[in-house]
Amino acid sequence: MDTIISYLDNMFASLPNTRQMRELKDELFNNMEDKYYELKQAGKSENEAIGIVISEFGNIDEIIEEFGLSEIKDEEAKQVLTESEVDNYLHSTRTASKWIGVGAVLCILGSAVLVLIIGLMESGLLKISEEIGVLAGISILLVFVATAVGLFIYGGLKLDKFKHIGSKGNFDLSYQVRERIEDEKRAFQPTFMLTLIIGVVLIILSPVVLFTLLTFGENFAIFSVVIMLILVSIAVYLFVYFGSVYDAYNRLLKTKKANGWTNQDHNEERMNDAVASIIWPLAVIIFLISGFIYHLWHINWIIFPIAALISAMFSGAYAILGRKDK
């Protein structure tokens, strides 16, 4: 039997180490073993039994063709993720998405602080000169944005070592691990749906709060803007964190498509990142120019919600058009 085992190992040495290939190898070994002992019981010698078994089961190309695995033979070998690797990926995703969400919140709250300082100065509640107030507000905004950029980079680096999971989909899961991930996803789905609903409600209610407080007088205008931005920042954090965790489960299970993530999915991600890298810096530039040159601090806060809407609209339009052409 040692000769048959060595021969079988050599047969599969050059083939991808996929779950299908391992199952085929196990089944082939069982068949060869049964045939070997059957021949031995029929009175064949050791060498005769081995020779007959190898002659009957030794053509790997015919076996692969018979089992319909010809495409798998040529594909890139996939890494089978262990349970600890899956846990590390999920933990890193939670950590990265948490800090990326905090970074997004800081960008919005930086604008809220700037608007609040300027509003307090104009209302006379903050007794400092306009130059000092604007400089302080801009400084806080830039510190918040710089901190956010650092958090974005940190979050990206945390997930960089999981590219074979996050973007390439070049991996496989054992049956036990897949079952565990599916159970965890089902348990997490109600939480994800609840946070999604809360986030949408906060986005819808944020302008309602703004207009409601405005009815009490202009003195409440500055506070209504700040409250609106705080509500938006909470919604953004919920979207980023819980959406990323739920997306991690989908990536592990490859639920977008049975064969993994498509090129269209990758193109959408890259395009969304490219658009975001243009829209948000441009929004900050417009915000600063409209404030310093045209003194529109009381209204230019609306630039950031508009930028978010434009980014979301472009993402949705690109996804729809991209799938329509397929």
mmCIF file of C-alpha atoms in Angstrom:
data_model
loop_
_atom_site.group_PDB
_atom_site.id
_atom_site.type_symbol
_atom_site.label_atom_id
_atom_site.label_comp_id
_atom_site.label_asym_id
_atom_site.label_seq_id
_atom_site.Cartn_x
_atom_site.Cartn_y
_atom_site.Cartn_z
ATOM 1 C CA MET A 1 0.000 0.000 0.000
ATOM 2 C CA ASP A 2 2.917 2.369 0.593
ATOM 3 C CA THR A 3 3.723 2.226 -3.114
ATOM 4 C CA ILE A 4 0.143 3.157 -4.018
ATOM 5 C CA ILE A 5 0.105 6.017 -1.493
ATOM 6 C CA SER A 6 3.386 7.421 -2.876
ATOM 7 C CA TYR A 7 2.111 7.089 -6.427
ATOM 8 C CA LEU A 8 -1.113 8.892 -5.490
ATOM 9 C CA ASP A 9 0.812 11.719 -3.800
ATOM 10 C CA ASN A 10 2.916 12.172 -6.936
ATOM 11 C CA MET A 11 -0.207 12.221 -9.105
ATOM 12 C CA PHE A 12 -1.673 15.168 -7.183
ATOM 13 C CA ALA A 13 1.577 17.000 -6.408
ATOM 14 C CA SER A 14 1.298 19.323 -9.415
ATOM 15 C CA LEU A 15 -2.441 19.972 -9.047
ATOM 16 C CA PRO A 16 -4.088 22.853 -7.115
ATOM 17 C CA ASN A 17 -4.549 22.174 -3.403
ATOM 18 C CA THR A 18 -8.277 22.861 -3.502
ATOM 19 C CA ARG A 19 -11.049 21.251 -1.494
ATOM 20 C CA GLN A 20 -12.383 19.511 -4.626
ATOM 21 C CA MET A 21 -8.963 18.034 -5.385
ATOM 22 C CA ARG A 22 -8.501 16.805 -1.822
ATOM 23 C CA GLU A 23 -11.932 15.160 -1.887
ATOM 24 C CA LEU A 24 -11.086 13.546 -5.233
ATOM 25 C CA LYS A 25 -7.780 12.265 -3.843
ATOM 26 C CA ASP A 26 -9.485 10.748 -0.789
ATOM 27 C CA GLU A 27 -12.138 9.063 -2.908
ATOM 28 C CA LEU A 28 -9.549 7.756 -5.347
ATOM 29 C CA PHE A 29 -7.454 6.368 -2.505
ATOM 30 C CA ASN A 30 -10.467 4.540 -1.055
ATOM 31 C CA ASN A 31 -11.221 2.991 -4.441
ATOM 32 C CA MET A 32 -7.603 1.967 -4.987
ATOM 33 C CA GLU A 33 -7.413 0.494 -1.496
ATOM 34 C CA ASP A 34 -10.593 -1.548 -2.023
ATOM 35 C CA LYS A 35 -9.309 -2.797 -5.370
ATOM 36 C CA TYR A 36 -5.915 -3.680 -3.891
ATOM 37 C CA TYR A 37 -7.333 -5.834 -1.094
ATOM 38 C CA GLU A 38 -9.809 -7.412 -3.502
ATOM 39 C CA LEU A 39 -6.924 -8.511 -5.743
ATOM 40 C CA LYS A 40 -4.915 -9.767 -2.774
ATOM 41 C CA GLN A 41 -7.853 -11.900 -1.655
ATOM 42 C CA ALA A 42 -8.111 -13.232 -5.214
ATOM 43 C CA GLY A 43 -4.585 -14.612 -4.860
ATOM 44 C CA LYS A 44 -2.595 -11.917 -6.645
ATOM 45 C CA SER A 45 0.906 -11.140 -5.460
ATOM 46 C CA GLU A 46 1.894 -7.768 -4.003
ATOM 47 C CA ASN A 47 3.469 -6.528 -7.222
ATOM 48 C CA GLU A 48 0.646 -7.848 -9.394
ATOM 49 C CA ALA A 49 -2.007 -6.163 -7.246
ATOM 50 C CA ILE A 50 -0.150 -2.847 -7.259
ATOM 51 C CA GLY A 51 0.387 -2.998 -11.017
ATOM 52 C CA ILE A 52 -3.274 -3.684 -11.747
ATOM 53 C CA VAL A 53 -4.473 -0.931 -9.374
ATOM 54 C CA ILE A 54 -2.149 1.651 -10.908
ATOM 55 C CA SER A 55 -3.100 0.638 -14.451
ATOM 56 C CA GLU A 56 -6.798 1.018 -13.678
ATOM 57 C CA PHE A 57 -6.641 4.262 -11.665
ATOM 58 C CA GLY A 58 -3.403 5.830 -12.858
ATOM 59 C CA ASN A 59 -4.632 8.257 -15.540
ATOM 60 C CA ILE A 60 -5.293 11.474 -13.605
ATOM 61 C CA ASP A 61 -6.469 13.388 -16.681
ATOM 62 C CA GLU A 62 -9.238 10.864 -17.349
ATOM 63 C CA ILE A 63 -10.242 10.906 -13.667
ATOM 64 C CA ILE A 64 -10.457 14.703 -13.581
ATOM 65 C CA GLU A 65 -12.470 14.713 -16.794
ATOM 66 C CA GLU A 66 -14.818 12.042 -15.431
ATOM 67 C CA PHE A 67 -15.508 14.073 -12.274
ATOM 68 C CA GLY A 68 -15.968 17.312 -14.246
ATOM 69 C CA LEU A 69 -13.002 19.054 -12.636
ATOM 70 C CA SER A 70 -11.020 19.918 -15.769
ATOM 71 C CA GLU A 71 -11.314 23.664 -15.127
ATOM 72 C CA ILE A 72 -10.013 23.306 -11.565
ATOM 73 C CA LYS A 73 -6.855 21.622 -12.776
ATOM 74 C CA ASP A 74 -5.684 24.798 -14.462
ATOM 75 C CA GLU A 75 -6.759 27.320 -11.882
ATOM 76 C CA GLU A 76 -4.482 28.960 -9.324
ATOM 77 C CA ALA A 77 -4.069 27.035 -6.093
ATOM 78 C CA LYS A 78 -6.202 28.469 -3.347
ATOM 79 C CA GLN A 79 -5.172 28.767 0.253
ATOM 80 C CA VAL A 80 -7.457 26.985 2.690
ATOM 81 C CA LEU A 81 -8.014 29.379 5.577
ATOM 82 C CA THR A 82 -7.673 28.031 9.077
ATOM 83 C CA GLU A 83 -10.078 29.009 11.829
ATOM 84 C CA SER A 84 -7.448 31.255 13.438
ATOM 85 C CA GLU A 85 -6.835 33.055 10.113
ATOM 86 C CA VAL A 86 -10.557 33.681 9.740
ATOM 87 C CA ASP A 87 -10.739 34.998 13.309
ATOM 88 C CA ASN A 88 -7.746 37.290 12.676
ATOM 89 C CA TYR A 89 -9.382 38.652 9.514
ATOM 90 C CA LEU A 90 -12.669 39.361 11.296
ATOM 91 C CA HIS A 91 -10.878 40.939 14.261
ATOM 92 C CA SER A 92 -8.725 43.114 11.974
ATOM 93 C CA THR A 93 -11.817 44.143 10.003
ATOM 94 C CA ARG A 94 -13.613 45.216 13.182
ATOM 95 C CA THR A 95 -10.566 47.163 14.374
ATOM 96 C CA ALA A 96 -9.915 48.803 11.005
ATOM 97 C CA SER A 97 -13.558 49.711 10.370
ATOM 98 C CA LYS A 98 -13.846 51.138 13.884
ATOM 99 C CA TRP A 99 -10.954 53.539 13.341
ATOM 100 C CA ILE A 100 -11.996 54.376 9.782
ATOM 101 C CA GLY A 101 -15.462 55.180 11.118
ATOM 102 C CA VAL A 102 -13.921 57.386 13.818
ATOM 103 C CA GLY A 103 -11.904 59.140 11.116
ATOM 104 C CA ALA A 104 -15.045 59.863 9.105
ATOM 105 C CA VAL A 105 -16.717 61.201 12.263
ATOM 106 C CA LEU A 106 -13.737 63.479 12.956
ATOM 107 C CA CYS A 107 -13.979 65.003 9.468
ATOM 108 C CA ILE A 108 -17.621 65.903 10.061
ATOM 109 C CA LEU A 109 -17.146 67.034 13.680
ATOM 110 C CA GLY A 110 -14.229 69.238 12.650
ATOM 111 C CA SER A 111 -16.603 71.140 10.416
ATOM 112 C CA ALA A 112 -19.168 71.263 13.232
ATOM 113 C CA VAL A 113 -16.619 72.775 15.635
ATOM 114 C CA LEU A 114 -15.644 75.407 13.076
ATOM 115 C CA VAL A 115 -19.277 76.346 12.477
ATOM 116 C CA LEU A 116 -19.919 76.424 16.241
ATOM 117 C CA ILE A 117 -16.985 78.749 16.979
ATOM 118 C CA ILE A 118 -17.958 81.162 14.230
ATOM 119 C CA GLY A 119 -21.593 81.100 15.293
ATOM 120 C CA LEU A 120 -20.701 81.775 18.936
ATOM 121 C CA MET A 121 -18.564 84.720 17.876
ATOM 122 C CA GLU A 122 -21.290 86.214 15.714
ATOM 123 C CA SER A 123 -23.830 85.838 18.520
ATOM 124 C CA GLY A 124 -21.473 87.478 21.013
ATOM 125 C CA LEU A 125 -21.272 84.434 23.264
ATOM 126 C CA LEU A 126 -17.572 83.978 22.490
ATOM 127 C CA LYS A 127 -15.546 87.117 23.203
ATOM 128 C CA ILE A 128 -12.619 86.800 20.832
ATOM 129 C CA SER A 129 -11.641 88.556 17.634
ATOM 130 C CA GLU A 130 -12.885 87.225 14.314
ATOM 131 C CA GLU A 131 -9.354 86.473 13.116
ATOM 132 C CA ILE A 132 -8.517 84.423 16.205
ATOM 133 C CA GLY A 133 -11.858 82.616 16.114
ATOM 134 C CA VAL A 134 -11.554 81.657 12.438
ATOM 135 C CA LEU A 135 -7.920 80.638 12.913
ATOM 136 C CA ALA A 136 -8.850 78.473 15.906
ATOM 137 C CA GLY A 137 -11.732 76.867 14.028
ATOM 138 C CA ILE A 138 -9.638 76.152 10.933
ATOM 139 C CA SER A 139 -6.819 74.767 13.081
ATOM 140 C CA ILE A 140 -9.184 72.387 14.864
ATOM 141 C CA LEU A 141 -10.668 71.311 11.529
ATOM 142 C CA LEU A 142 -7.242 70.590 10.050
ATOM 143 C CA VAL A 143 -6.136 68.699 13.165
ATOM 144 C CA PHE A 144 -9.292 66.583 12.966
ATOM 145 C CA VAL A 145 -8.789 65.937 9.252
ATOM 146 C CA ALA A 146 -5.098 65.084 9.742
ATOM 147 C CA THR A 147 -6.000 62.671 12.535
ATOM 148 C CA ALA A 148 -8.689 61.148 10.321
ATOM 149 C CA VAL A 149 -6.210 60.623 7.481
ATOM 150 C CA GLY A 150 -3.886 58.854 9.910
ATOM 151 C CA LEU A 151 -6.732 56.615 11.034
ATOM 152 C CA PHE A 152 -7.641 55.849 7.403
ATOM 153 C CA ILE A 153 -4.046 54.810 6.701
ATOM 154 C CA TYR A 154 -3.875 52.740 9.882
ATOM 155 C CA GLY A 155 -7.130 50.956 9.015
ATOM 156 C CA GLY A 156 -5.910 50.257 5.498
ATOM 157 C CA LEU A 157 -2.639 48.805 6.750
ATOM 158 C CA LYS A 158 -4.508 46.537 9.180
ATOM 159 C CA LEU A 159 -6.301 44.925 6.237
ATOM 160 C CA ASP A 160 -3.414 45.033 3.768
ATOM 161 C CA LYS A 161 -2.201 41.549 4.708
ATOM 162 C CA PHE A 162 -5.636 40.111 3.923
ATOM 163 C CA LYS A 163 -5.709 41.101 0.252
ATOM 164 C CA HIS A 164 -6.205 37.464 -0.754
ATOM 165 C CA ILE A 165 -9.487 37.627 1.179
ATOM 166 C CA GLY A 166 -10.573 41.233 0.787
ATOM 167 C CA SER A 167 -10.125 41.710 -2.949
ATOM 168 C CA LYS A 168 -8.756 38.637 -4.728
ATOM 169 C CA GLY A 169 -10.998 35.999 -3.173
ATOM 170 C CA ASN A 170 -8.147 33.529 -3.638
ATOM 171 C CA PHE A 171 -8.966 31.249 -0.720
ATOM 172 C CA ASP A 172 -11.185 28.413 0.367
ATOM 173 C CA LEU A 173 -12.881 27.385 3.606
ATOM 174 C CA SER A 174 -13.324 24.019 5.230
ATOM 175 C CA TYR A 175 -16.884 22.828 5.735
ATOM 176 C CA GLN A 176 -16.748 23.369 9.506
ATOM 177 C CA VAL A 177 -15.380 26.914 9.222
ATOM 178 C CA ARG A 178 -17.907 27.828 6.535
ATOM 179 C CA GLU A 179 -20.762 26.580 8.723
ATOM 180 C CA ARG A 180 -19.468 28.645 11.647
ATOM 181 C CA ILE A 181 -19.184 31.802 9.523
ATOM 182 C CA GLU A 182 -22.695 31.317 8.146
ATOM 183 C CA ASP A 183 -24.039 30.977 11.700
ATOM 184 C CA GLU A 184 -22.203 34.123 12.808
ATOM 185 C CA LYS A 185 -23.492 36.042 9.815
ATOM 186 C CA ARG A 186 -27.078 35.014 10.527
ATOM 187 C CA ALA A 187 -26.647 36.075 14.158
ATOM 188 C CA PHE A 188 -25.109 39.423 13.119
ATOM 189 C CA GLN A 189 -27.660 40.226 10.395
ATOM 190 C CA PRO A 190 -30.406 41.586 12.746
ATOM 191 C CA THR A 191 -27.847 43.951 14.308
ATOM 192 C CA PHE A 192 -26.692 45.069 10.877
ATOM 193 C CA MET A 193 -30.243 45.706 9.689
ATOM 194 C CA LEU A 194 -31.097 47.624 12.873
ATOM 195 C CA THR A 195 -28.039 49.892 12.603
ATOM 196 C CA LEU A 196 -28.760 50.429 8.914
ATOM 197 C CA ILE A 197 -32.298 51.541 9.722
ATOM 198 C CA ILE A 198 -31.069 53.784 12.550
ATOM 199 C CA GLY A 199 -28.497 55.371 10.256
ATOM 200 C CA VAL A 200 -31.034 56.063 7.519
ATOM 201 C CA VAL A 201 -33.477 57.524 10.063
ATOM 202 C CA LEU A 202 -30.760 59.800 11.460
ATOM 203 C CA ILE A 203 -29.879 61.040 7.963
ATOM 204 C CA ILE A 204 -33.539 61.780 7.223
ATOM 205 C CA LEU A 205 -34.188 63.436 10.579
ATOM 206 C CA SER A 206 -31.045 65.590 10.566
ATOM 207 C CA PRO A 207 -32.515 68.346 8.324
ATOM 208 C CA VAL A 208 -35.812 68.061 10.224
ATOM 209 C CA VAL A 209 -33.961 68.950 13.421
ATOM 210 C CA LEU A 210 -32.306 71.835 11.604
ATOM 211 C CA PHE A 211 -35.542 73.373 10.358
ATOM 212 C CA THR A 212 -37.360 72.712 13.642
ATOM 213 C CA LEU A 213 -34.795 74.599 15.701
ATOM 214 C CA LEU A 214 -34.744 77.423 13.164
ATOM 215 C CA THR A 215 -38.393 78.107 13.949
ATOM 216 C CA PHE A 216 -37.344 79.185 17.469
ATOM 217 C CA GLY A 217 -35.257 82.002 16.050
ATOM 218 C CA GLU A 218 -31.945 82.770 14.374
ATOM 219 C CA ASN A 219 -30.085 82.308 17.654
ATOM 220 C CA PHE A 220 -30.736 78.596 17.377
ATOM 221 C CA ALA A 221 -29.420 78.391 13.802
ATOM 222 C CA ILE A 222 -25.842 77.662 14.761
ATOM 223 C CA PHE A 223 -26.833 74.972 17.258
ATOM 224 C CA SER A 224 -29.199 73.356 14.771
ATOM 225 C CA VAL A 225 -26.381 73.043 12.239
ATOM 226 C CA VAL A 226 -24.072 71.489 14.826
ATOM 227 C CA ILE A 227 -26.747 69.023 15.949
ATOM 228 C CA MET A 228 -27.460 68.076 12.349
ATOM 229 C CA LEU A 229 -23.787 67.371 11.664
ATOM 230 C CA ILE A 230 -23.538 65.288 14.848
ATOM 231 C CA LEU A 231 -26.506 63.167 13.747
ATOM 232 C CA VAL A 232 -24.935 62.705 10.320
ATOM 233 C CA SER A 233 -21.609 61.703 11.891
ATOM 234 C CA ILE A 234 -23.341 59.048 14.021
ATOM 235 C CA ALA A 235 -25.073 57.657 10.939
ATOM 236 C CA VAL A 236 -21.800 57.598 8.999
ATOM 237 C CA TYR A 237 -20.082 55.660 11.786
ATOM 238 C CA LEU A 238 -22.885 53.098 11.865
ATOM 239 C CA PHE A 239 -22.676 52.669 8.093
ATOM 240 C CA VAL A 240 -18.891 52.314 8.073
ATOM 241 C CA TYR A 241 -18.435 49.998 11.048
ATOM 242 C CA PHE A 242 -21.394 47.623 10.815
ATOM 243 C CA GLY A 243 -21.381 47.691 7.015
ATOM 244 C CA SER A 244 -17.701 46.688 6.935
ATOM 245 C CA VAL A 245 -18.191 43.835 9.389
ATOM 246 C CA TYR A 246 -21.169 42.499 7.445
ATOM 247 C CA ASP A 247 -19.197 42.856 4.223
ATOM 248 C CA ALA A 248 -16.375 40.804 5.789
ATOM 249 C CA TYR A 249 -18.774 37.892 6.319
ATOM 250 C CA ASN A 250 -19.917 38.182 2.703
ATOM 251 C CA ARG A 251 -16.329 38.164 1.473
ATOM 252 C CA LEU A 252 -15.480 35.073 3.486
ATOM 253 C CA LEU A 253 -18.557 33.286 2.158
ATOM 254 C CA LYS A 254 -18.170 34.797 -1.327
ATOM 255 C CA THR A 255 -21.872 35.513 -1.403
ATOM 256 C CA LYS A 256 -21.687 38.001 -4.269
ATOM 257 C CA LYS A 257 -21.078 35.187 -6.688
ATOM 258 C CA ALA A 258 -20.569 31.495 -6.325
ATOM 259 C CA ASN A 259 -17.094 31.691 -7.898
ATOM 260 C CA GLY A 260 -15.964 34.687 -5.868
ATOM 261 C CA TRP A 261 -15.842 38.409 -6.394
ATOM 262 C CA THR A 262 -16.168 39.552 -9.993
ATOM 263 C CA ASN A 263 -14.000 42.038 -11.870
ATOM 264 C CA GLN A 264 -16.997 44.350 -11.913
ATOM 265 C CA ASP A 265 -17.048 44.352 -8.108
ATOM 266 C CA HIS A 266 -13.360 45.235 -7.967
ATOM 267 C CA ASN A 267 -13.823 47.990 -10.570
ATOM 268 C CA GLU A 268 -16.644 49.495 -8.515
ATOM 269 C CA GLU A 269 -14.468 49.566 -5.408
ATOM 270 C CA ARG A 270 -11.579 51.229 -7.198
ATOM 271 C CA MET A 271 -13.852 53.756 -8.894
ATOM 272 C CA ASN A 272 -15.598 54.642 -5.623
ATOM 273 C CA ASP A 273 -12.231 55.151 -3.923
ATOM 274 C CA ALA A 274 -11.048 57.358 -6.781
ATOM 275 C CA VAL A 275 -14.196 59.495 -6.703
ATOM 276 C CA ALA A 276 -14.014 59.860 -2.907
ATOM 277 C CA SER A 277 -10.358 60.921 -3.120
ATOM 278 C CA ILE A 278 -11.412 63.771 -5.433
ATOM 279 C CA ILE A 279 -14.760 64.853 -3.982
ATOM 280 C CA TRP A 280 -13.805 65.174 -0.314
ATOM 281 C CA PRO A 281 -10.600 67.227 -0.722
ATOM 282 C CA LEU A 282 -12.483 69.400 -3.213
ATOM 283 C CA ALA A 283 -15.294 69.864 -0.672
ATOM 284 C CA VAL A 284 -12.781 71.058 1.935
ATOM 285 C CA ILE A 285 -11.220 73.492 -0.551
ATOM 286 C CA ILE A 286 -14.620 74.948 -1.492
ATOM 287 C CA PHE A 287 -15.526 75.169 2.186
ATOM 288 C CA LEU A 288 -12.408 77.156 3.044
ATOM 289 C CA ILE A 289 -12.581 79.450 -0.004
ATOM 290 C CA SER A 290 -16.269 80.234 0.515
ATOM 291 C CA GLY A 291 -15.560 81.017 4.157
ATOM 292 C CA PHE A 292 -12.382 83.074 3.929
ATOM 293 C CA ILE A 293 -13.085 84.935 0.698
ATOM 294 C CA TYR A 294 -16.868 85.229 0.657
ATOM 295 C CA HIS A 295 -17.538 84.956 4.426
ATOM 296 C CA LEU A 296 -20.243 82.342 3.983
ATOM 297 C CA TRP A 297 -19.527 80.485 7.201
ATOM 298 C CA HIS A 298 -23.192 80.538 8.155
ATOM 299 C CA ILE A 299 -24.244 78.445 5.165
ATOM 300 C CA ASN A 300 -21.194 76.698 3.656
ATOM 301 C CA TRP A 301 -21.535 73.742 6.060
ATOM 302 C CA ILE A 302 -24.006 72.357 3.541
ATOM 303 C CA ILE A 303 -21.061 71.534 1.251
ATOM 304 C CA PHE A 304 -20.281 68.349 3.177
ATOM 305 C CA PRO A 305 -23.774 66.781 3.037
ATOM 306 C CA ILE A 306 -23.872 67.641 -0.677
ATOM 307 C CA ALA A 307 -20.483 65.967 -1.187
ATOM 308 C CA ALA A 308 -21.761 62.834 0.550
ATOM 309 C CA LEU A 309 -24.865 62.769 -1.659
ATOM 310 C CA ILE A 310 -22.817 63.236 -4.843
ATOM 311 C CA SER A 311 -20.468 60.413 -3.831
ATOM 312 C CA ALA A 312 -23.391 58.080 -3.089
ATOM 313 C CA MET A 313 -25.195 59.018 -6.331
ATOM 314 C CA PHE A 314 -22.088 58.374 -8.425
ATOM 315 C CA SER A 315 -21.487 55.020 -6.705
ATOM 316 C CA GLY A 316 -25.059 53.903 -7.342
ATOM 317 C CA ALA A 317 -25.090 55.106 -10.949
ATOM 318 C CA TYR A 318 -21.789 53.397 -11.741
ATOM 319 C CA ALA A 319 -23.002 50.109 -10.238
ATOM 320 C CA ILE A 320 -26.256 50.213 -12.233
ATOM 321 C CA LEU A 321 -24.628 51.169 -15.548
ATOM 322 C CA GLY A 322 -21.836 48.663 -15.086
ATOM 323 C CA ARG A 323 -24.233 45.782 -14.579
ATOM 324 C CA LYS A 324 -26.508 46.924 -17.383
ATOM 325 C CA ASP A 325 -23.660 46.598 -19.895
ATOM 326 C CA LYS A 326 -22.893 43.020 -18.893
#
